[in-house]
PDB file of C-alpha atoms and ligand atoms in Angstrom:
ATOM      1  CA  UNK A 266      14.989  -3.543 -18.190  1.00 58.00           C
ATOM      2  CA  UNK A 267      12.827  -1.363 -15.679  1.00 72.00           C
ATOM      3  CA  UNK A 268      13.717  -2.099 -12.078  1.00 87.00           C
ATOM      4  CA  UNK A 269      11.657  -1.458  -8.922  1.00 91.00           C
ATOM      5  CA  UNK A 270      12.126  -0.152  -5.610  1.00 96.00           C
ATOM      6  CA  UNK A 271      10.581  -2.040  -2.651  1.00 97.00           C
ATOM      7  CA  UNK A 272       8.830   0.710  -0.210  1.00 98.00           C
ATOM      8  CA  UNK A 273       8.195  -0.239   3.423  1.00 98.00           C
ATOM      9  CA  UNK A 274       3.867   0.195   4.070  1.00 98.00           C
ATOM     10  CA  UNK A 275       3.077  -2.176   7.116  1.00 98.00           C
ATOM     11  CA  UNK A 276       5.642  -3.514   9.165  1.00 98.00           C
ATOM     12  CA  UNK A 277       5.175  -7.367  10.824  1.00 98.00           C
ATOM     13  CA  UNK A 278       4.174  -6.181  13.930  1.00 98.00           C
ATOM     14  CA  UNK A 279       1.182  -3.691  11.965  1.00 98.00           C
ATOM     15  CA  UNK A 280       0.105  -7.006  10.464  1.00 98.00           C
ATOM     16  CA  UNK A 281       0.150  -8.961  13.490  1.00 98.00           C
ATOM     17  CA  UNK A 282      -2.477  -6.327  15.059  1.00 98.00           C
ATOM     18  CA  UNK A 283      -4.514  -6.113  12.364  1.00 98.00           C
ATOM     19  CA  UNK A 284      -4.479  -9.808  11.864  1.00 99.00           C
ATOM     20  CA  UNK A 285      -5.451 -10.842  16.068  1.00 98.00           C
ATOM     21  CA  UNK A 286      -8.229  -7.821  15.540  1.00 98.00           C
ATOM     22  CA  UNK A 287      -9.714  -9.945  12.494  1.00 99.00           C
ATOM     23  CA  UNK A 288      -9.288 -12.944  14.644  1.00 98.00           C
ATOM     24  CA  UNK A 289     -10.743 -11.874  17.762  1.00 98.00           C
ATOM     25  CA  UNK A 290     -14.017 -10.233  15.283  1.00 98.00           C
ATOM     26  CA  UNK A 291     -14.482 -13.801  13.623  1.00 98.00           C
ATOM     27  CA  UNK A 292     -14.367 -15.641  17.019  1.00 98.00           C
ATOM     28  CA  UNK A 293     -16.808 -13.875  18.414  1.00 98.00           C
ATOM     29  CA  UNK A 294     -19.196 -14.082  15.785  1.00 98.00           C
ATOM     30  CA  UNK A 295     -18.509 -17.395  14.503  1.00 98.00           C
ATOM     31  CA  UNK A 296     -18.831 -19.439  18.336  1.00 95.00           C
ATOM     32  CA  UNK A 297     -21.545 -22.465  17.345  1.00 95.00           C
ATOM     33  CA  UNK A 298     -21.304 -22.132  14.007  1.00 97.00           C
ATOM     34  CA  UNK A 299     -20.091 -24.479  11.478  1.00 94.00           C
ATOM     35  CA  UNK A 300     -17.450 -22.345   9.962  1.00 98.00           C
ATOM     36  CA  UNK A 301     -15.274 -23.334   6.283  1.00 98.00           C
ATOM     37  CA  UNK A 302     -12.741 -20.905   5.626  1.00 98.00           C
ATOM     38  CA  UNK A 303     -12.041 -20.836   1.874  1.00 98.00           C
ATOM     39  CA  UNK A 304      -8.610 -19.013   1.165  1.00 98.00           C
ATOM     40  CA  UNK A 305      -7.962 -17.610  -2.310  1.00 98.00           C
ATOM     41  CA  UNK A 306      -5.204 -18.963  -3.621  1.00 97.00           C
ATOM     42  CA  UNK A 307      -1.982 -18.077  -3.695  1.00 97.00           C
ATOM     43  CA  UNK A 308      -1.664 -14.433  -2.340  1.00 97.00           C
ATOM     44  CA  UNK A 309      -3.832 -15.510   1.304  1.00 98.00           C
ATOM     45  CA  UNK A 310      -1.900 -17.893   2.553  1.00 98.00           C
ATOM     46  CA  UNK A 311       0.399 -16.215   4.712  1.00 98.00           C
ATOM     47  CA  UNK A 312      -2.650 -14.310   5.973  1.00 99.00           C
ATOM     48  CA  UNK A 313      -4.868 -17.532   6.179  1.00 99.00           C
ATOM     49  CA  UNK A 314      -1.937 -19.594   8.036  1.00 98.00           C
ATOM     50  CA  UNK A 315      -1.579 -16.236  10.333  1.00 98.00           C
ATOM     51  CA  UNK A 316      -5.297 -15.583  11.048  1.00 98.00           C
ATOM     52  CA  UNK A 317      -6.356 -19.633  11.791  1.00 98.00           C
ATOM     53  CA  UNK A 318      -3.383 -19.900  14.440  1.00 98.00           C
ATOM     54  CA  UNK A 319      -5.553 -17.037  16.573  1.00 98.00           C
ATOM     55  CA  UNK A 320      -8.726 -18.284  16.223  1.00 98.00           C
ATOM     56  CA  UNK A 321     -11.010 -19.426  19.286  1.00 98.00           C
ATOM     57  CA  UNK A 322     -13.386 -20.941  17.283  1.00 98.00           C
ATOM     58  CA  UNK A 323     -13.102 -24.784  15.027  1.00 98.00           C
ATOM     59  CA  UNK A 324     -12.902 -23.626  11.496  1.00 98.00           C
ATOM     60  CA  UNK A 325     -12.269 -26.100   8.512  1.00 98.00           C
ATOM     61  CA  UNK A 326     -10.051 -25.213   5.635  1.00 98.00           C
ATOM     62  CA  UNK A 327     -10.410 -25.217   1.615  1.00 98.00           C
ATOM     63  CA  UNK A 328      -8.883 -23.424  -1.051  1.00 98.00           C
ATOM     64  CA  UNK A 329      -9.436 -22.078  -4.270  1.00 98.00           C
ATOM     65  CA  UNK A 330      -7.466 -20.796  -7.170  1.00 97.00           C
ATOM     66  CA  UNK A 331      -8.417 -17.969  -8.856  1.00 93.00           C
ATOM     67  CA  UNK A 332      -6.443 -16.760 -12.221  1.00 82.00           C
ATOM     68  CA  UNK A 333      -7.665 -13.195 -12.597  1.00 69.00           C
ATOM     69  CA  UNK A 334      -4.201 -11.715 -13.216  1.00 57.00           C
ATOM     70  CA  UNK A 335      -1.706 -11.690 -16.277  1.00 54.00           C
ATOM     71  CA  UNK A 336       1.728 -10.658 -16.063  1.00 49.00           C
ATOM     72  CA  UNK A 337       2.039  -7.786 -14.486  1.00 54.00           C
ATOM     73  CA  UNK A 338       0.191  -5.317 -12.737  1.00 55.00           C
ATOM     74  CA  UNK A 339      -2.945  -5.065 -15.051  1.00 58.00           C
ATOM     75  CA  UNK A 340      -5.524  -7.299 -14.531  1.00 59.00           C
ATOM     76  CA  UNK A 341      -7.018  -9.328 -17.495  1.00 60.00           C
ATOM     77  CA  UNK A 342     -10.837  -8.906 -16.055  1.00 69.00           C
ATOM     78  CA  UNK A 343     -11.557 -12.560 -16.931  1.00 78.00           C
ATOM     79  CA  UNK A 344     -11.577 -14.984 -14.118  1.00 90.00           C
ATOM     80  CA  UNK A 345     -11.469 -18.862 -13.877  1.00 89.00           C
ATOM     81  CA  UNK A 346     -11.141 -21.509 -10.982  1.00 94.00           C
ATOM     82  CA  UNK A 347      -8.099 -23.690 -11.472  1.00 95.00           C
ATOM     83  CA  UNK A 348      -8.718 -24.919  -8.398  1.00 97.00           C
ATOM     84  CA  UNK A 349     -11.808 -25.416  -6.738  1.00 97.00           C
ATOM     85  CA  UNK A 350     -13.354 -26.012  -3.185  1.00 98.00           C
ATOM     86  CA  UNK A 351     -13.000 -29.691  -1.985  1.00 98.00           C
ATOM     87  CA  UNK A 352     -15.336 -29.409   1.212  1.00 98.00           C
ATOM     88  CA  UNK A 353     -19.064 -29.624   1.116  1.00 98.00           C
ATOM     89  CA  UNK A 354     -20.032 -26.306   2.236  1.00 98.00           C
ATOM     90  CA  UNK A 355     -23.956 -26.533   1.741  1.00 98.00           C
ATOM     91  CA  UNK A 356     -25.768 -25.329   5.666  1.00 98.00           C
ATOM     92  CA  UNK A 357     -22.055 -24.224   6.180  1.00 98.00           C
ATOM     93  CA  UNK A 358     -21.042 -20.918   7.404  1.00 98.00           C
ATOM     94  CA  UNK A 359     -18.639 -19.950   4.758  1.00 98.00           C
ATOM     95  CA  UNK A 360     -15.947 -16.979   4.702  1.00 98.00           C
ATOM     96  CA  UNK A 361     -13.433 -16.377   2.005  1.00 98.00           C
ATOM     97  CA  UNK A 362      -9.671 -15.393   3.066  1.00 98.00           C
ATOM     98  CA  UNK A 363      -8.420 -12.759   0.350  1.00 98.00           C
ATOM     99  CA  UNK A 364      -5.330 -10.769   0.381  1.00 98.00           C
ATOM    100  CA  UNK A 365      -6.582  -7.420  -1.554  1.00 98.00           C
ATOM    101  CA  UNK A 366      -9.751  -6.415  -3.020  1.00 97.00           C
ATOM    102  CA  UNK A 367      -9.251  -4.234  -6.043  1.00 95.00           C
ATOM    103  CA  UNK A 368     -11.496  -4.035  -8.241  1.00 94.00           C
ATOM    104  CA  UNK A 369     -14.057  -6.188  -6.567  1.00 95.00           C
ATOM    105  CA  UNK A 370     -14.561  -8.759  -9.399  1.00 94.00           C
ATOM    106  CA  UNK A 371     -12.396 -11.642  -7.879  1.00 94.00           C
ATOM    107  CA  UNK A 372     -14.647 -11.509  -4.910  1.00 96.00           C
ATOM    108  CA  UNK A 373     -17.801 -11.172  -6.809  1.00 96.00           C
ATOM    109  CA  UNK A 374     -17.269 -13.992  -8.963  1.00 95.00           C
ATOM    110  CA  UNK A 375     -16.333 -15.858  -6.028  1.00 97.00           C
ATOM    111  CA  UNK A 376     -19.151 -15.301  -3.802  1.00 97.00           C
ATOM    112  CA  UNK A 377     -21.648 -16.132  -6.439  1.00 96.00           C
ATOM    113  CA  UNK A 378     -19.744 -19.222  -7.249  1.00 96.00           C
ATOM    114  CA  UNK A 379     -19.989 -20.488  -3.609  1.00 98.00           C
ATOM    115  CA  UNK A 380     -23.881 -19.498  -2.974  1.00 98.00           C
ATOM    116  CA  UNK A 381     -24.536 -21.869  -5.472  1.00 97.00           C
ATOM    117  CA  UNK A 382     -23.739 -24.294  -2.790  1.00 97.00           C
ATOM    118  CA  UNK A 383     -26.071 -23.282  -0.483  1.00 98.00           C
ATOM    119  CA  UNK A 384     -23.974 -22.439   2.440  1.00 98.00           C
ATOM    120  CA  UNK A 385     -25.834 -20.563   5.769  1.00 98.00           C
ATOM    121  CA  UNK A 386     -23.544 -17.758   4.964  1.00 98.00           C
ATOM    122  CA  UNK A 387     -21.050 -17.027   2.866  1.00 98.00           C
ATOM    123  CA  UNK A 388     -19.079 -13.640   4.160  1.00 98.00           C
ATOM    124  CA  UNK A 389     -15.458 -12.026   3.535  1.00 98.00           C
ATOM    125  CA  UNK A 390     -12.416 -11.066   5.008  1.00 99.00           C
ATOM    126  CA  UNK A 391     -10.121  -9.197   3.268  1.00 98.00           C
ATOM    127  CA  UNK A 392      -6.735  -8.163   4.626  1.00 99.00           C
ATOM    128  CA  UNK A 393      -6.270  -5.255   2.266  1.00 98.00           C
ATOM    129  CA  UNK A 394      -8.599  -2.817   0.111  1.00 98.00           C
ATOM    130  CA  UNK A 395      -8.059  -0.636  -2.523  1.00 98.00           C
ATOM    131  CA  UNK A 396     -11.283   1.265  -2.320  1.00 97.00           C
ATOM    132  CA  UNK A 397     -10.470   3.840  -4.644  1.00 96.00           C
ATOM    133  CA  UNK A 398     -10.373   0.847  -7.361  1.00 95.00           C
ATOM    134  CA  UNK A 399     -13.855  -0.707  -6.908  1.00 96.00           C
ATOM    135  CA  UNK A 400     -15.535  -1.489  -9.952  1.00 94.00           C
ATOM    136  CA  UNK A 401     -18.551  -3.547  -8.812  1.00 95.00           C
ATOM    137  CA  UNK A 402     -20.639  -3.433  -5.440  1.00 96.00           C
ATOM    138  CA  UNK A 403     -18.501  -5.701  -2.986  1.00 96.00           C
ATOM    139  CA  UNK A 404     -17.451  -5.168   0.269  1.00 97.00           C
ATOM    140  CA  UNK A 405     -15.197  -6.802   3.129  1.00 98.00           C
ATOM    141  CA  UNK A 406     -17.228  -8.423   6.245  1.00 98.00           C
ATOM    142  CA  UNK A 407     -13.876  -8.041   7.883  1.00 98.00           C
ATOM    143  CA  UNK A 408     -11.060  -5.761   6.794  1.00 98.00           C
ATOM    144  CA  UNK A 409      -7.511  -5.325   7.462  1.00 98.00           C
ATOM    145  CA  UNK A 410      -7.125  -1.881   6.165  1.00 98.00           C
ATOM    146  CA  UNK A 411      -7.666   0.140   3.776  1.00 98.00           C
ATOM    147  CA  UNK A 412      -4.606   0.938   1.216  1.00 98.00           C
ATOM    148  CA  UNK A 413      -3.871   4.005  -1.315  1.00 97.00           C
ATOM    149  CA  UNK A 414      -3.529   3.239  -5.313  1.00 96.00           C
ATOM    150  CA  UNK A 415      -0.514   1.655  -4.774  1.00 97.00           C
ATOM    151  CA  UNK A 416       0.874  -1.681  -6.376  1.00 97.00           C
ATOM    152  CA  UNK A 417       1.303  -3.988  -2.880  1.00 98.00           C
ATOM    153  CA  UNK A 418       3.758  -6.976  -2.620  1.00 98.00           C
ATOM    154  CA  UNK A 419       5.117  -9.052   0.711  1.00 98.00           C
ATOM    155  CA  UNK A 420       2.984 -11.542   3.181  1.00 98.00           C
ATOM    156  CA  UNK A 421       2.204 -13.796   0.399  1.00 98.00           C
ATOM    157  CA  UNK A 422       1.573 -10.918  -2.432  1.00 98.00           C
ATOM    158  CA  UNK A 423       3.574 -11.494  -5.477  1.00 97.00           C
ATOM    159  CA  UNK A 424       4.620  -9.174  -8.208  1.00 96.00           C
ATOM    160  CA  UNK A 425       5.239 -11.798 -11.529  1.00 94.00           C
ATOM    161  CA  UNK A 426       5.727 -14.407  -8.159  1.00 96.00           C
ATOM    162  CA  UNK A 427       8.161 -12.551  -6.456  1.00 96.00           C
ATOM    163  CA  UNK A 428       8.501 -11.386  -3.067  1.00 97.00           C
ATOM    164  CA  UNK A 429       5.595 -13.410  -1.808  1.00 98.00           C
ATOM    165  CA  UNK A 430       8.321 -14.576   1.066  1.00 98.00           C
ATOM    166  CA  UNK A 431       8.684 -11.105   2.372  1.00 98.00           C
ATOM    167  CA  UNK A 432       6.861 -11.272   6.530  1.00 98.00           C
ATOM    168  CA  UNK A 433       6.209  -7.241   5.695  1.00 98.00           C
ATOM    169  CA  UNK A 434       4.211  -5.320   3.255  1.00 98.00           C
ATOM    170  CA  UNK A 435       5.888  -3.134   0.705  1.00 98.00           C
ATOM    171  CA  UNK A 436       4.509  -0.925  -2.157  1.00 98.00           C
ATOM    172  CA  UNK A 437       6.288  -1.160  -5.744  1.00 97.00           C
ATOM    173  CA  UNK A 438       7.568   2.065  -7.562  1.00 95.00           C
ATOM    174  CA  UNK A 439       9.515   2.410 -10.689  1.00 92.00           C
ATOM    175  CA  UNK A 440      13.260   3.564  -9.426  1.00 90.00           C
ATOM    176  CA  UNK A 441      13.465   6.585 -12.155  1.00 75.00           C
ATOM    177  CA  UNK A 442       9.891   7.906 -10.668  1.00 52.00           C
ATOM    178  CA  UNK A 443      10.430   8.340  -7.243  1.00 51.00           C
TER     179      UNK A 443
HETATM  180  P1  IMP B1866      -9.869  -7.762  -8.207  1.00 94.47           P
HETATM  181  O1  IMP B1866     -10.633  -8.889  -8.814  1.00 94.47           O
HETATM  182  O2  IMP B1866      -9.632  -6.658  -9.192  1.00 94.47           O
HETATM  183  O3  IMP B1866     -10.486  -7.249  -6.928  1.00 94.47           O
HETATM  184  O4  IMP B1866      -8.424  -8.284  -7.919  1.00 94.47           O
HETATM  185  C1  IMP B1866      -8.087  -8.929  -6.762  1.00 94.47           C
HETATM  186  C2  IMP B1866      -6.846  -9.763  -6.958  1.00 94.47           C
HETATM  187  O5  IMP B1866      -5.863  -9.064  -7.692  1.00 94.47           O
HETATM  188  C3  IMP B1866      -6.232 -10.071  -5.620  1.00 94.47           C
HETATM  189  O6  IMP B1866      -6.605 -11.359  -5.228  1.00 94.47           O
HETATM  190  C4  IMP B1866      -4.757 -10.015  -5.884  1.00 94.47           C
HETATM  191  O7  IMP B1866      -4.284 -11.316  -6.146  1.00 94.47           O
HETATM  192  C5  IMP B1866      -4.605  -9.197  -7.116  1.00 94.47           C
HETATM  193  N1  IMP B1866      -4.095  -7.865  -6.765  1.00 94.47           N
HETATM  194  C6  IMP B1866      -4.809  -6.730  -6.634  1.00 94.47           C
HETATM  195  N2  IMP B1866      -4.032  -5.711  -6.275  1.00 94.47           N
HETATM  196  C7  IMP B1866      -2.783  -6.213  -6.160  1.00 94.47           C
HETATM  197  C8  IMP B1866      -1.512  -5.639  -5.789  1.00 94.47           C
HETATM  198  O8  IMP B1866      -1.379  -4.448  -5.482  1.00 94.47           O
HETATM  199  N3  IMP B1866      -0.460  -6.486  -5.761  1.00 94.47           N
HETATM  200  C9  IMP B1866      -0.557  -7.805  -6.083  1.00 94.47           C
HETATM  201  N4  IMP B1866      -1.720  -8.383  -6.427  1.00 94.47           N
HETATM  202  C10 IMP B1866      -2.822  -7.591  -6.469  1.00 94.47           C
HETATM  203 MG1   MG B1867      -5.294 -13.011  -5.125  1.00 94.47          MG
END
């Protein structure tokens, strides 16, 4: 059986600065506006339940689930909604709560999914990116940070659902590689 090693990236108090920057960003530009915050399912909710706490601004709050993964660290590149939006989000200023962007498809299909709807807006916030993974033309309205090629886990990111728990941010390794 191939075991992992756990390596610190962003420490609790990194991810408390990054997530009162996003906050204070989407405060000021959301004042008067009818904002629905739609949180991907599960790997944002840490980040979702963090970021709402420091907002200035009313926001309402929906979910969706998104299976885009297998087992393991490869995704499948198919994507369904097991769980869809329960809030009416047509006129509404809409902005999805993801944990990474990878290869961009997630968000893609997502967005599309919600104009559909016709919201005002429908924008993104992204704690993490991969950049160096993008595979199709989508970007993050608001953005954590940007991460290397790495396999994350911690603040809600799970690895075959474990270590979701973890407050901090770690990157996976094989323990033979490194
Ligand atoms: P994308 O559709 O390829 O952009 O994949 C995005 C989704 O893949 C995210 O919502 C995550 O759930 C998952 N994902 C991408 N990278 C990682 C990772 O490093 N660790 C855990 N999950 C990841
Ligand atoms: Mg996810």
């Amino acid at each position: 059986m191939e075991r992992y090693r756990l390596n610190p990236l962003l420490p609790q108090e990194r991810i408390a600065s990054i997530v009162q920057r996003l906050a204070d960003q989407i405060s000021k530009d959301y004042g008067g506006r009818e904002l629905v915050l739609v949180c991907i399912l599960k790997g944002a909710f840490m980040f979702l339940s963090d970021l709402v706490r420091l907002l200035k601004v009313p926001a309402k709050i929906d979910f969706v689930r998104l299976a885009s993964y297998g087992a393991g660290m490869e995704t499948s590149g198919i994507i369904e909604i097991t769980k869809d939006i329960e809030i009416p989000v047509e006129g509404k200023d809409v902005l999805i709560i993801e944990d990474i962007i990878d290869s961009g498809r997630t968000l893609q299909f997502l967005k599309e999914r919600l104009s559909l709807a016709n919201p005002h807006s429908v924008k993104i916030c992204a704690l993490l990116d991969k950049k160096a993974r993008r595979e199709v033309a989508v970007e993050a309205d608001y953005l954590g940070t940007e991460v290397e090629d790495v396999f994350i886990v911690g603040y809600g990111i799970d690895f075959n659902e474990d270590y979701r728990h973890l407050p901090e941010i770690y990157y996976v390794t094989p323990i033979d590689q490194t």
